[in-house]
XYZ file of C-alpha atoms in Angstrom:
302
model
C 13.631 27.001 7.283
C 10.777 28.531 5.175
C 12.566 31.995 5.210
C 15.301 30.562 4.177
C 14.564 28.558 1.203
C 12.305 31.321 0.236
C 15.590 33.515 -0.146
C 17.613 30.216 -0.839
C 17.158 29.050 -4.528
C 19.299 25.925 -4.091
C 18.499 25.432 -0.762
C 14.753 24.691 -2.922
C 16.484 22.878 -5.925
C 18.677 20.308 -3.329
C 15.075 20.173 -1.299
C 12.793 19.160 -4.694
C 15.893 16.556 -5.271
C 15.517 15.143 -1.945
C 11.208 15.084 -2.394
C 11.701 13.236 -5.269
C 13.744 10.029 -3.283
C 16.386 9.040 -5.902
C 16.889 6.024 -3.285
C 13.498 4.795 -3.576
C 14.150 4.495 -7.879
C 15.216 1.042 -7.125
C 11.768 0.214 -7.482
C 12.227 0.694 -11.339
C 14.410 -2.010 -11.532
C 11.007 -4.283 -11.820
C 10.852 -2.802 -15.199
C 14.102 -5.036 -16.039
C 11.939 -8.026 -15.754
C 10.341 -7.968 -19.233
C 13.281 -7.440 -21.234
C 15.411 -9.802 -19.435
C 12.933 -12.798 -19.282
C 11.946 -12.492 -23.239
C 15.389 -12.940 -23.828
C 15.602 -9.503 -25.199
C 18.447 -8.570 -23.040
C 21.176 -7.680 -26.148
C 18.382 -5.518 -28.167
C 19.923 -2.264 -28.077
C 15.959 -0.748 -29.542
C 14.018 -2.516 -26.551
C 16.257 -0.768 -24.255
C 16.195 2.689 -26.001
C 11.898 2.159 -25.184
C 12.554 0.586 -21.985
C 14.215 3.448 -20.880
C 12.132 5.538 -22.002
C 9.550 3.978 -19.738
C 11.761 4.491 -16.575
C 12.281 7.689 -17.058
C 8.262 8.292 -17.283
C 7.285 6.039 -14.594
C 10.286 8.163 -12.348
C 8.718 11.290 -13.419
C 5.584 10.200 -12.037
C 6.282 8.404 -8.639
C 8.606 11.474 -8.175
C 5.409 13.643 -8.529
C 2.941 10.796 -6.337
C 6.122 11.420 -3.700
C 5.493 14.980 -3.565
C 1.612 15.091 -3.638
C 1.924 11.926 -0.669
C 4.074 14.352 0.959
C 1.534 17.770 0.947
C -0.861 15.239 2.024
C 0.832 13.906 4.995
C 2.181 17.363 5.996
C 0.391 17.116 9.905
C 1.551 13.417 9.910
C 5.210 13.759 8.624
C 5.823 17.091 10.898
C 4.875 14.492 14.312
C 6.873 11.727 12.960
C 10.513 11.798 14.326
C 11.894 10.920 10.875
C 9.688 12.154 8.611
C 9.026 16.088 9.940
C 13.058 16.381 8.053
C 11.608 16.034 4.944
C 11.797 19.039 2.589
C 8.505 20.093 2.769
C 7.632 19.085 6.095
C 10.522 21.160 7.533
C 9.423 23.638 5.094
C 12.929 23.920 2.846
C 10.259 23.211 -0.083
C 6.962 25.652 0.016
C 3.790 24.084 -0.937
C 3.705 25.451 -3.653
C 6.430 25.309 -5.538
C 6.138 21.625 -4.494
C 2.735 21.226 -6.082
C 4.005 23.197 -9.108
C 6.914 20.425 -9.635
C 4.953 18.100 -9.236
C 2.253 18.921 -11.510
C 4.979 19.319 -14.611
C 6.428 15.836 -13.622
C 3.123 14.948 -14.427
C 2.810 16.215 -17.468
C 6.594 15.727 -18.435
C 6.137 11.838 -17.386
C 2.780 11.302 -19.431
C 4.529 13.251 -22.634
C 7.083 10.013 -22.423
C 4.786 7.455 -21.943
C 2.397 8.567 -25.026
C 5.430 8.228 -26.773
C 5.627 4.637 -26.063
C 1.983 3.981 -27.275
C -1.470 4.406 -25.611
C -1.167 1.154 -23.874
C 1.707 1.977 -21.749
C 0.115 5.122 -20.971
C -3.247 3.609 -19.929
C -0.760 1.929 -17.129
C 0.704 4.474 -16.498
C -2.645 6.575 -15.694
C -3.815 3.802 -13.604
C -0.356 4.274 -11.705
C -0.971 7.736 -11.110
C -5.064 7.213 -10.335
C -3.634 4.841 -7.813
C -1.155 7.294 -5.823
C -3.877 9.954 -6.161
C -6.698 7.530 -4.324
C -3.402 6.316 -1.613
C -2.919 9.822 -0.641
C -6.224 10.734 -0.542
C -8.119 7.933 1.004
C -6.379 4.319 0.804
C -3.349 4.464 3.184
C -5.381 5.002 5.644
C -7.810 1.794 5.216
C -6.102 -1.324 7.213
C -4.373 -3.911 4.684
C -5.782 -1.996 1.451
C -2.969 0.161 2.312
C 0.066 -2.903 1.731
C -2.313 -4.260 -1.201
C -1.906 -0.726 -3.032
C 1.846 -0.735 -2.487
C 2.292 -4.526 -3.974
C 0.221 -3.016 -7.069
C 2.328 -0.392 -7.474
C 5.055 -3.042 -8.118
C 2.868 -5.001 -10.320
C 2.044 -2.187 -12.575
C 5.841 -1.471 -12.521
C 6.460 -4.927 -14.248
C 3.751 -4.489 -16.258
C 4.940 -1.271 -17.641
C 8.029 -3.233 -18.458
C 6.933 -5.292 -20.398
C 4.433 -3.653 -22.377
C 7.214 -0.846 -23.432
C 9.045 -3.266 -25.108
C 5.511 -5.212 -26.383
C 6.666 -8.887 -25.153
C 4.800 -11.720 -23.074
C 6.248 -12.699 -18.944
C 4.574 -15.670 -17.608
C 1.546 -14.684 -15.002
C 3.461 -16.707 -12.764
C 6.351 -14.326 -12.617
C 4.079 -11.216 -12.307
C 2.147 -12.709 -9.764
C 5.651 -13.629 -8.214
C 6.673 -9.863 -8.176
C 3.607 -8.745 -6.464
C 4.182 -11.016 -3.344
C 7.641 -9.941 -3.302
C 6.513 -6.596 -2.770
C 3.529 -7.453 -0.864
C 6.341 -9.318 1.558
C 8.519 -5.983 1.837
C 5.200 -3.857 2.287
C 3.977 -6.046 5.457
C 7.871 -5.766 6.828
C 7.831 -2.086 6.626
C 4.449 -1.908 8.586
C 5.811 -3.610 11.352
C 9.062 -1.931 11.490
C 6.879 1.267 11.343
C 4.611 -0.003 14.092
C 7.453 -1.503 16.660
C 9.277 2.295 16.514
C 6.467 4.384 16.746
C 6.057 5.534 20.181
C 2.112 6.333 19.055
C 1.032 5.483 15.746
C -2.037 7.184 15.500
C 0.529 10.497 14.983
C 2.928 8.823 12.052
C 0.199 6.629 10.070
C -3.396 6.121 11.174
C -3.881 3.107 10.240
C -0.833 1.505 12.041
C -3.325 1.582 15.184
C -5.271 -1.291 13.339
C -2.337 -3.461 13.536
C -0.469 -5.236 15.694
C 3.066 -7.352 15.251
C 1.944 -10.980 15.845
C -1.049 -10.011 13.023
C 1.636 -8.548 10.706
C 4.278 -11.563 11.868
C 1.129 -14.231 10.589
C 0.656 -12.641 7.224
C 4.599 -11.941 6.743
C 5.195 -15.948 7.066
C 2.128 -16.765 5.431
C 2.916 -14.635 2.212
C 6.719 -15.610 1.951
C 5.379 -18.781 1.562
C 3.149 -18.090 -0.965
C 6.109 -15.941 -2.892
C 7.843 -19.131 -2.852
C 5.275 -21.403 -3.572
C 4.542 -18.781 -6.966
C 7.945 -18.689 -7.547
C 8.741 -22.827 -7.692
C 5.697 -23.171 -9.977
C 7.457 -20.236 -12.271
C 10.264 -22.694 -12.516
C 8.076 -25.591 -13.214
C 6.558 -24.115 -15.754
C 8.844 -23.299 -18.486
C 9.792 -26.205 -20.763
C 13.139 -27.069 -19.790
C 12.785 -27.274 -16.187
C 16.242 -25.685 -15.897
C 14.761 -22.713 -14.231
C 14.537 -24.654 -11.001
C 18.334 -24.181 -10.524
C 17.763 -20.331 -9.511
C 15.488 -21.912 -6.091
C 17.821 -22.184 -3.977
C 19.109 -18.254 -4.457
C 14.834 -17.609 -4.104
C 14.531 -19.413 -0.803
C 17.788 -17.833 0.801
C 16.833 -14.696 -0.228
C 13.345 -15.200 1.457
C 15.293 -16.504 4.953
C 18.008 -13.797 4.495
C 15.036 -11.069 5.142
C 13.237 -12.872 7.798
C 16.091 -12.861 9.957
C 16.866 -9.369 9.154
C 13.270 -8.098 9.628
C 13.744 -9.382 13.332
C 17.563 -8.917 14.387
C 17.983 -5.270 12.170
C 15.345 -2.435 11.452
C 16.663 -2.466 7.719
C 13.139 -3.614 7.101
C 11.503 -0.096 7.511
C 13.749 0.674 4.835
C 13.894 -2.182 2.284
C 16.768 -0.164 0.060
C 19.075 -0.542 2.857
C 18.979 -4.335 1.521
C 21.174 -2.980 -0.916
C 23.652 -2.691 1.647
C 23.827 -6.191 2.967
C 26.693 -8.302 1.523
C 24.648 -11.592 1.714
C 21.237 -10.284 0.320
C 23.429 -8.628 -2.978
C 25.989 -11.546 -3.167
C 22.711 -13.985 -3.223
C 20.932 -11.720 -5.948
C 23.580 -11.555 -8.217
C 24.331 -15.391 -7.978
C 20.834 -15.796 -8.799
C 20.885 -13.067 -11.740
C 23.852 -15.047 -13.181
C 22.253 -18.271 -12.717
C 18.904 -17.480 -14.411
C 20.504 -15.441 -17.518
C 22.515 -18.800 -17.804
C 19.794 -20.604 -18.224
C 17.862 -18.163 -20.186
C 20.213 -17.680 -22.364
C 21.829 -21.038 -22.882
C 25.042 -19.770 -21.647
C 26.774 -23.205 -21.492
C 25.743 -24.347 -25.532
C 27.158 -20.741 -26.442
C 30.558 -21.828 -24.716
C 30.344 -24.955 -26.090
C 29.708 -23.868 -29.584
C 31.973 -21.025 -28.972
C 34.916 -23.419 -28.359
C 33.981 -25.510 -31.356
């Protein structure tokens, strides 16, 4: 596969695609939070700088992807999944890998100066944070999920500070037990397939399935318990009718995590009718009630 990408320039180009996971983007979508909770969903110059942020903070989880990657190279080439990847197979040399990466870098830091120094002080501490996870933190037991459910948080963070608005701490702190909840779900699909963990991720041998089952139930309930107070806590209370589409959503990937393995892949979500059926109902329902959809009908019919 080496000599062939070697001779192969778009066997290289489709490979650097592929090491940059377009279906792990999703994650970007956390970004959406702070202009749609400020209520600055119809300002066309929020999301001209919102976008801009994306595209930076894709530039450089794209590059933490590829660096993760030339770090794990041993680990992903014993993993039965993971030795396909481009430059575990070798479609991708190391270097050229390390050279992409390194001008995402600089092309994704470019963007976010652009955006102000504050958004690129988060930013930095997202890429400081990839750099110590490929280097050191996955492989220390539960520091490893706490990085990932940072990640998210500096995601919505990002978000918000692009477009220079407030989101209630509840809603932040919301977001990082969502993704601390996906995190602990994709250990333990990781741990029930491997057939020995110490050769896919070290530090899966310091963990067993009832321990990960305990904190999985135990930080669901949290997420919901951060999410109800959210509600509570704006003025009009309204908020509260967007709970029930929260606690389905919860139960929807409990069940799943135990009678599918779509939880070693938490994109794959995006594939179950229920889960994107109950997300949308609850998008709808909350811009309602952010918005004051029903006075603007009313007025509108006035």
């Amino acid at each position: 596969m080496t000599e062939l990408s070697a001779t192969n320039p778009v066997a290289t180009v489709t490979g650097l695609c592929r090491a940059l996971r377009p279906w792990q983007w999703y994650k970007q979508g956390v970004m959406v939070l702070g202009i749609v909770f400020s209520k600055n969903l119809l300002n066309l110059g929020a999301w001209i700088e919102l976008l801009v942020g994306v595209a930076a903070f894709t530039a450089i989880a794209g590059a933490a992807y590829i660096f993760n990657d030339v770090s794990d190279l041993e680990e992903d080439r014993n993993h039965p999944e993971k030795r396909h990847r481009p430059i575990a197979s070798g479609q991708v040399s190391v270097p050229i890998a390390v050279a992409f990466g390194g001008s995402l870098v600089v092309a994704g830091l470019v963007a976010a100066y652009s955006l102000g120094p504050l958004f690129l002080a988060v930013l930095g501490v997202y890429l400081a944070q990839n750099a110590l996870y490929s280097l050191y933190l996955k492989h220390v037991v539960f520091v490893d999920i706490l990085v990932v459910a940072i990640g998210f948080v500096l995601r919505a963070v990002a978000g918000v500070v692009a477009i220079g608005v407030f989101l209630s701490p509840w809603l932040i702190v919301s977001t990082f037990l969502l993704a601390l909840v996906l995190a602990l779900g994709k250990r333990r699909s990781e741990l029930e397939l491997a057939t020995d963990p110490r050769d896919t991720r070290v530090v899966l041998d310091a963990y067993s399935e009832g321990n990960l089952d305990q904190l999985l139930v135990m930080t669901m309930a949290t997420l919901l318990m951060a999410y109800s107070l959210y509600s509570f806590s704006r003025t009009s209370h309204t908020m509260m009718l967007t709970l029930p589409f929260a606690f389905f959503g919860a139960f929807r990937y409990h069940h799943l995590v135990y009678t599918t393995d779509i939880a070693g892949r938490p994109e794959y979500l995006l594939t179950d009718r229920p889960s994107i059926l109950n997300l949308f109902l609850w998008g709808l329902t909350a811009a309602g009630v952010l918005y004051n959809v029903p006075a603007l009908v009313v007025q509108v019919i006035r």
